[in-house]
Coordinates of C-alpha atoms and ligand atoms in Angstrom, one line a residue:
M559 CA 0.0 0.0 0.0
K560 CA 1.3 3.4 -1.0
D561 CA 1.6 6.2 1.6
L562 CA -0.9 8.4 -0.1
T563 CA -3.5 5.5 0.4
R564 CA -2.3 5.0 4.0
C565 CA -3.0 8.7 4.7
V566 CA -6.7 8.0 3.7
I567 CA -7.4 4.7 5.4
T568 CA -8.2 4.7 9.1
P569 CA -6.3 1.9 10.9
N570 CA -8.0 -0.4 13.3
V571 CA -6.7 -0.2 16.8
V572 CA -7.6 -2.4 19.8
T573 CA -10.6 -1.1 21.6
E574 CA -10.9 -4.1 23.8
G575 CA -10.3 -3.1 27.5
F576 CA -11.1 0.5 26.7
V577 CA -14.2 1.1 28.9
A578 CA -14.9 4.8 29.5
L579 CA -17.7 6.2 31.6
G580 CA -18.8 8.8 29.0
A581 CA -20.1 8.0 25.5
G582 CA -17.7 8.2 22.7
V583 CA -18.2 10.8 19.9
H584 CA -18.7 8.9 16.7
R585 CA -18.9 11.1 13.7
A586 CA -20.1 9.7 10.4
S587 CA -22.1 10.4 7.3
T588 CA -21.0 7.2 5.5
I589 CA -21.4 3.8 7.1
V590 CA -19.5 1.1 5.3
F591 CA -20.7 -2.4 4.7
E592 CA -18.9 -5.7 4.7
N593 CA -20.1 -6.6 1.2
A594 CA -22.3 -5.5 -1.7
E595 CA -25.1 -7.6 -0.4
A596 CA -25.1 -6.0 3.0
Y597 CA -25.1 -2.6 1.3
A598 CA -28.0 -3.6 -1.0
N599 CA -30.0 -4.8 2.1
R600 CA -29.2 -1.8 4.3
G601 CA -32.8 -0.6 4.3
K602 CA -33.7 -3.8 6.1
R603 CA -31.6 -2.9 9.1
G604 CA -34.6 -1.0 10.6
P605 CA -34.6 1.8 12.9
D606 CA -32.2 0.2 15.3
G607 CA -29.5 -0.6 12.7
Y608 CA -26.9 1.8 11.1
S609 CA -27.3 2.7 7.5
Y610 CA -26.4 6.4 7.1
G611 CA -25.2 9.0 9.5
L612 CA -28.5 10.9 9.0
H613 CA -30.3 8.1 10.8
G614 CA -28.0 8.0 13.9
T615 CA -24.7 7.1 15.3
P616 CA -23.8 5.2 18.5
T617 CA -23.5 8.7 20.2
T618 CA -26.9 9.9 19.2
R619 CA -28.4 6.5 20.0
T620 CA -26.9 6.6 23.5
L621 CA -28.7 9.9 24.3
E622 CA -31.9 8.5 22.7
A623 CA -31.7 5.4 24.9
K624 CA -31.2 7.5 28.1
L625 CA -34.3 9.6 27.2
T626 CA -36.5 6.7 26.3
V627 CA -36.0 5.0 29.7
L628 CA -36.5 8.2 31.7
E629 CA -39.7 9.1 29.6
Q630 CA -41.0 5.6 29.9
G631 CA -41.4 5.4 26.2
V632 CA -40.4 3.0 23.4
R633 CA -38.2 5.2 21.2
T634 CA -36.7 8.7 21.1
F635 CA -35.7 10.9 18.1
L636 CA -33.3 13.8 18.4
L637 CA -33.9 17.0 16.7
P638 CA -31.8 20.1 16.2
S639 CA -33.8 22.1 18.8
G640 CA -36.7 21.8 21.1
Q641 CA -38.8 23.8 18.7
A642 CA -37.9 21.4 15.9
A643 CA -39.0 18.5 18.1
N644 CA -42.4 20.3 18.6
A645 CA -42.8 20.8 14.9
I646 CA -41.8 17.3 14.0
A647 CA -44.1 15.8 16.6
M648 CA -47.0 17.2 14.6
L649 CA -45.9 17.3 10.9
P650 CA -45.9 13.5 10.0
F651 CA -49.5 13.1 11.3
L652 CA -51.3 15.9 9.5
R653 CA -52.7 16.5 6.1
A654 CA -55.0 19.3 4.6
G655 CA -58.4 19.2 6.2
D656 CA -57.2 17.9 9.5
G657 CA -57.3 19.9 12.7
V658 CA -55.0 20.6 15.6
L659 CA -55.9 22.0 19.0
L660 CA -53.2 23.7 21.0
A661 CA -53.2 24.8 24.6
D662 CA -53.7 28.6 24.7
S663 CA -50.6 28.9 26.9
V664 CA -48.3 27.1 24.4
Y665 CA -44.7 28.1 23.7
P666 CA -45.2 31.0 21.3
P667 CA -43.0 29.6 18.4
V668 CA -45.3 26.5 18.4
R669 CA -48.3 28.9 17.9
D670 CA -46.4 30.6 15.1
F671 CA -45.5 27.2 13.4
A672 CA -49.2 26.2 13.6
N673 CA -50.7 29.5 12.5
T674 CA -48.2 29.9 9.7
D675 CA -47.0 26.6 8.3
L676 CA -49.7 24.2 9.3
A677 CA -52.4 26.7 8.3
R678 CA -50.6 27.2 4.9
F679 CA -51.0 23.5 4.3
G680 CA -54.6 23.5 5.0
V681 CA -54.6 22.3 8.6
E682 CA -57.3 24.0 10.8
V683 CA -55.5 25.4 13.8
G684 CA -57.5 26.0 17.0
Y685 CA -56.8 26.7 20.7
Y686 CA -58.3 25.5 23.9
D687 CA -58.2 26.7 27.5
P688 CA -55.3 24.8 29.1
A689 CA -57.0 24.8 32.5
D690 CA -60.4 23.6 31.3
P691 CA -60.7 20.1 29.7
S692 CA -64.4 20.6 29.0
D693 CA -63.4 23.5 26.8
L694 CA -61.2 21.1 24.8
A695 CA -64.1 18.5 24.7
A696 CA -66.3 21.2 23.2
R697 CA -63.8 22.1 20.5
L698 CA -62.8 18.6 19.4
N699 CA -64.2 17.0 16.3
D700 CA -63.5 14.0 14.0
R701 CA -61.0 15.9 12.0
T702 CA -58.9 16.8 15.0
K703 CA -55.7 14.7 14.7
I704 CA -53.5 16.3 17.4
V705 CA -54.2 17.8 20.9
W706 CA -51.1 19.7 22.0
C707 CA -50.3 20.3 25.6
E708 CA -47.6 22.0 27.5
S709 CA -47.6 21.7 31.3
P710 CA -47.0 24.0 32.9
G711 CA -47.6 26.5 30.1
S712 CA -45.0 28.9 28.9
T713 CA -44.7 32.0 31.1
T714 CA -48.1 31.8 32.7
M715 CA -47.6 28.3 34.2
E716 CA -51.0 26.7 34.0
V717 CA -50.7 23.0 34.9
Q718 CA -52.9 20.8 32.7
D719 CA -55.0 17.8 33.7
L720 CA -53.2 15.5 31.2
P721 CA -55.0 12.2 32.1
R722 CA -58.4 13.9 31.5
I723 CA -57.2 15.6 28.4
A724 CA -55.8 12.4 26.9
D725 CA -58.9 10.5 27.8
I726 CA -61.1 13.1 25.9
A727 CA -58.7 13.4 22.9
H728 CA -58.4 9.7 22.5
R729 CA -62.2 9.3 22.2
Y730 CA -61.9 11.3 19.0
G731 CA -58.8 9.3 17.9
A732 CA -56.5 12.3 18.2
L733 CA -52.9 12.0 19.2
V734 CA -51.8 13.8 22.3
G735 CA -48.4 15.6 22.4
C736 CA -46.9 17.3 25.4
D737 CA -43.9 19.7 25.7
N738 CA -42.1 18.7 28.9
T739 CA -39.3 21.2 28.8
W740 CA -40.1 22.9 32.1
A741 CA -40.2 19.7 34.3
T742 CA -37.9 17.4 32.4
P743 CA -38.5 13.6 32.6
L744 CA -37.2 13.7 36.1
N745 CA -40.2 15.6 37.4
Y746 CA -43.0 14.6 35.0
K747 CA -43.8 11.5 32.9
P748 CA -46.4 12.6 30.3
L749 CA -46.3 9.3 28.4
S750 CA -47.4 7.4 31.6
L751 CA -50.2 9.9 32.0
G752 CA -51.8 9.4 28.6
A753 CA -49.7 11.4 26.1
D754 CA -48.6 9.6 23.0
I755 CA -45.6 11.9 22.3
V756 CA -43.5 13.9 24.7
T757 CA -41.0 16.5 23.6
E758 CA -38.0 18.2 25.4
G759 CA -36.0 21.3 24.7
L760 CA -32.8 19.5 25.7
T761 CA -31.2 23.1 25.2
K762 CA -32.6 24.0 28.6
Y763 CA -32.2 21.9 31.9
I764 CA -31.0 18.6 30.3
S765 CA -27.9 20.0 28.6
G766 CA -27.8 22.6 31.3
H767 CA -24.9 24.9 30.3
S768 CA -26.4 27.2 27.7
D769 CA -24.0 26.2 25.0
V770 CA -25.9 23.7 22.8
L771 CA -29.3 23.5 21.0
L772 CA -31.0 20.1 20.8
G773 CA -34.5 18.6 21.2
S774 CA -36.1 15.3 21.6
L775 CA -39.3 13.5 20.8
T776 CA -40.2 10.3 22.6
I777 CA -43.1 8.0 21.6
R778 CA -45.2 5.6 23.6
D779 CA -46.3 3.4 20.6
E780 CA -43.8 1.8 18.1
Q781 CA -46.5 2.5 15.4
L782 CA -45.4 6.1 15.4
T783 CA -41.8 5.2 14.5
A784 CA -42.2 4.8 10.7
P785 CA -44.1 8.1 10.0
I786 CA -41.6 10.1 12.1
R787 CA -38.4 8.4 10.9
S788 CA -39.4 8.7 7.2
T789 CA -40.4 12.4 7.7
L790 CA -36.9 13.1 9.2
G791 CA -35.3 11.3 6.2
R792 CA -37.3 13.2 3.6
L793 CA -36.6 16.6 5.3
G794 CA -33.0 15.6 5.9
I795 CA -33.0 16.4 9.6
C796 CA -30.4 14.9 11.9
V797 CA -28.2 16.1 14.8
S798 CA -24.5 16.2 15.4
P799 CA -22.8 13.6 17.6
D800 CA -20.7 16.4 19.2
D801 CA -23.9 18.2 20.3
A802 CA -25.4 14.9 21.5
S803 CA -22.3 14.2 23.6
L804 CA -22.5 17.6 25.1
V805 CA -26.1 16.9 26.2
L806 CA -25.0 13.5 27.5
R807 CA -22.4 15.2 29.6
G808 CA -24.8 17.7 31.1
F809 CA -27.4 15.1 31.7
E810 CA -25.3 13.3 34.3
T811 CA -25.7 16.3 36.7
L812 CA -29.4 17.0 35.9
G813 CA -30.6 15.8 39.2
V814 CA -28.4 17.9 41.4
R815 CA -28.8 20.9 39.2
M816 CA -32.6 20.7 39.3
R817 CA -32.6 20.3 43.0
H818 CA -30.4 23.4 43.5
A819 CA -32.4 25.5 41.1
S820 CA -35.8 24.5 42.4
E821 CA -34.8 25.1 46.1
G822 CA -33.3 28.4 45.1
A823 CA -36.4 29.4 43.2
L824 CA -38.7 28.4 46.1
Q825 CA -36.6 30.4 48.6
L826 CA -36.5 33.4 46.3
I827 CA -40.2 33.2 45.8
S828 CA -40.9 33.1 49.6
R829 CA -38.9 36.3 49.9
I830 CA -40.6 38.2 47.1
K831 CA -44.2 37.0 47.0
A832 CA -45.3 39.4 49.8
A833 CA -43.5 42.4 48.3
D834 CA -45.9 45.3 47.9
I835 CA -45.0 45.8 44.2
V836 CA -45.9 42.1 43.4
D837 CA -49.3 41.1 42.3
R838 CA -48.6 37.3 42.2
V839 CA -45.9 34.8 41.5
L840 CA -46.5 32.0 39.0
H841 CA -44.9 28.7 40.0
P842 CA -46.8 25.4 40.2
A843 CA -45.6 24.6 43.7
L844 CA -47.4 27.7 45.0
P845 CA -51.0 26.9 46.1
T846 CA -52.1 30.2 44.3
S847 CA -50.6 29.1 40.9
P848 CA -53.2 27.7 38.4
G849 CA -53.4 23.9 38.5
H850 CA -51.4 23.5 41.8
S851 CA -53.5 20.5 42.9
I852 CA -52.9 18.8 39.6
W853 CA -49.2 19.6 39.9
K854 CA -49.2 17.9 43.4
R855 CA -51.0 14.9 41.9
D856 CA -49.0 14.3 38.8
F857 CA -45.5 15.9 39.2
L858 CA -42.5 14.5 41.1
G859 CA -40.8 17.8 41.7
S860 CA -40.5 21.3 40.3
S861 CA -37.9 23.4 38.6
G862 CA -36.3 26.8 39.0
V863 CA -38.3 28.7 36.3
F864 CA -41.1 31.0 37.4
G865 CA -42.9 34.2 36.6
I866 CA -43.5 37.5 38.5
V867 CA -46.7 39.5 37.8
F868 CA -46.2 43.1 39.1
K869 CA -49.1 45.3 40.3
E870 CA -50.9 47.0 37.5
G871 CA -48.9 49.9 36.0
L872 CA -45.5 48.9 37.5
S873 CA -44.2 46.6 34.8
R874 CA -43.1 49.5 32.6
H875 CA -40.5 50.3 35.3
V876 CA -39.1 46.8 35.4
A877 CA -37.1 46.9 32.1
P878 CA -35.1 50.0 33.0
S879 CA -34.5 48.7 36.5
L880 CA -32.9 45.5 35.3
D881 CA -29.7 47.4 34.9
V882 CA -29.0 47.0 38.7
L883 CA -28.7 43.2 38.4
K884 CA -25.3 41.8 39.1
T885 CA -25.7 38.1 39.2
F886 CA -28.7 37.5 37.0
A887 CA -28.0 37.9 33.2
I888 CA -30.7 39.2 30.9
G889 CA -31.5 36.7 28.2
A890 CA -33.8 34.2 26.6
S891 CA -33.8 30.5 27.1
W892 CA -33.1 29.1 30.6
G893 CA -32.2 26.0 32.6
G894 CA -28.4 26.7 32.5
T895 CA -25.9 27.3 35.3
R896 CA -26.4 31.1 35.2
S897 CA -29.6 32.7 36.5
L898 CA -31.5 34.5 33.8
I899 CA -34.3 37.0 33.7
A900 CA -36.4 38.3 30.8
L901 CA -39.6 40.2 30.4
M902 CA -42.3 38.3 28.4
P903 CA -45.5 39.7 26.9
V904 CA -48.6 37.6 27.3
R905 CA -51.6 39.0 25.6
A906 CA -50.2 38.8 22.1
Y907 CA -50.1 35.0 22.6
R908 CA -53.6 34.4 23.7
S909 CA -56.5 33.3 21.4
V910 CA -59.3 31.8 23.5
T911 CA -58.5 32.8 27.1
Q912 CA -58.3 36.1 28.9
W913 CA -55.1 37.0 30.6
D914 CA -55.9 38.8 33.9
G915 CA -53.1 41.1 35.0
D916 CA -50.3 43.1 33.5
D917 CA -49.3 42.2 30.1
L918 CA -45.5 41.9 30.9
I919 CA -44.3 39.0 33.2
L920 CA -40.8 38.9 34.5
R921 CA -39.6 35.3 33.8
V922 CA -36.9 34.1 36.2
S923 CA -34.7 31.1 35.8
V924 CA -32.6 30.3 38.9
G925 CA -29.2 28.8 38.1
L926 CA -26.5 27.3 40.2
E927 CA -25.1 30.3 42.0
D928 CA -25.2 30.9 45.7
H929 CA -28.8 31.7 46.6
Q930 CA -27.7 34.6 48.8
D931 CA -26.3 36.5 45.8
L932 CA -29.7 36.1 43.9
F933 CA -31.6 37.4 47.0
E934 CA -29.4 40.4 47.1
D935 CA -29.9 41.0 43.3
V936 CA -33.6 40.7 43.5
D937 CA -33.8 43.0 46.6
A938 CA -31.9 45.7 44.6
L939 CA -34.1 45.2 41.7
F940 CA -37.3 45.5 43.7
T941 CA -35.9 48.7 45.5
E942 CA -35.2 50.2 42.0
I943 CA -38.7 49.3 40.7
S944 CA -40.4 50.7 43.8
A945 CA -38.3 54.0 43.5
R946 CA -39.1 54.4 39.9
G947 CA -42.8 53.5 40.5
S948 CA -43.3 56.0 43.2
A949 CA -41.2 58.7 41.4
W950 CA -43.5 58.3 38.5
T951 CA -46.7 58.7 40.5
I952 CA -45.5 61.9 42.5
P953 CA -47.8 64.7 41.2
R954 CA -45.8 67.6 39.7
Ligands
LIG635 C1 -37.2 26.9 25.0 C2 -38.4 26.1 24.8 C3 -38.5 25.2 23.7 C4 -37.6 25.2 22.6 O1 -36.3 24.8 22.8 P1 -35.2 25.3 21.8 O2 -34.2 24.1 21.9 O3 -34.7 26.6 22.3 O4 -35.8 25.3 20.4 C5 -39.7 24.3 23.6 N1 -40.5 24.4 24.6 C6 -40.5 25.2 25.7 C7 -41.5 25.2 26.7 C8 -39.4 26.1 25.8 O5 -39.3 26.9 26.9

């Protein structure tokens, strides 16, 4: 063999005895076959075999296997983002003339996907009150193919009665999907409560370090495999093994990170909920938060993301006051090591329910810092908001 060829061919080295705790990063587009017949029959290898990098590598399969067990499902697909997982959870199951019903508190990009793309392809898009299964029942019909849940809902945190919703939706033959990004499979198991599909924004808590985008979709019934897998093949969607390995690494510490973040959030909330500038705090572990009793019944724990609704007229002073923060960073996304804060509008993202309160909610994600630094930051923020609020109301 000539040197030029030696440069090209990867030598085999001994791998026996090499047992690492982390998953290896296997990069591949091409998978090679032992002979022409194996190549010709590659399509028969099925969803668990290897045929082309697009359909998975040992690295991506490792992450999928971890998610499948935690979600109590039968198979997981990885997607380039949580939003992609939400879109792909619906796309393979819809055609023109079908209907979808989305919880009115759904993650706004899902609303945008449905109103723009699904509607463009002739799917009838409707919304239902996330807190009222009878409202869903009244809106369902034989054309409804998907009922979409997100519990608790984005920003406003309504916890949904998933077992009842699934029961109602299944009577019409609709699939039930649930976005589980807030709780993660550690704290909520939608597939065991009636959902057919569960999605995760792995970008958030599961990867946990704000440095990678990835999503997952786990199914309860093997019959959903073929439509999803073939849609991914036709659209050419896959994920990088490097990204999957970052998520696998973060995943190992999910439990301790979630515990620190949720404890910090609850302590922070108990300090601020009585502040005279606060109208209410939205976090499912609070008895005053919508769906609290369902949360107690169905969830195994909580996370560190919550919302603050300020008293009427004060929220306009919040944005300029955020400059006093030292530990919190201002930014979208959440679930990382660094605590984040962002103002979220609500009314623009409501179709069938009324939002009662100020339009701007301050969304807080508690990270892994010392809780005391977060308390001091929020004390300074509230002092600033109060000062600006009262300065504003002094008659001139
Ligand atoms: C952030 C988020 C997603 C999307 O995750 P990306 O990976 O950023 O696309 C989906 N659902 C919810 C509830 C989210 O908060």
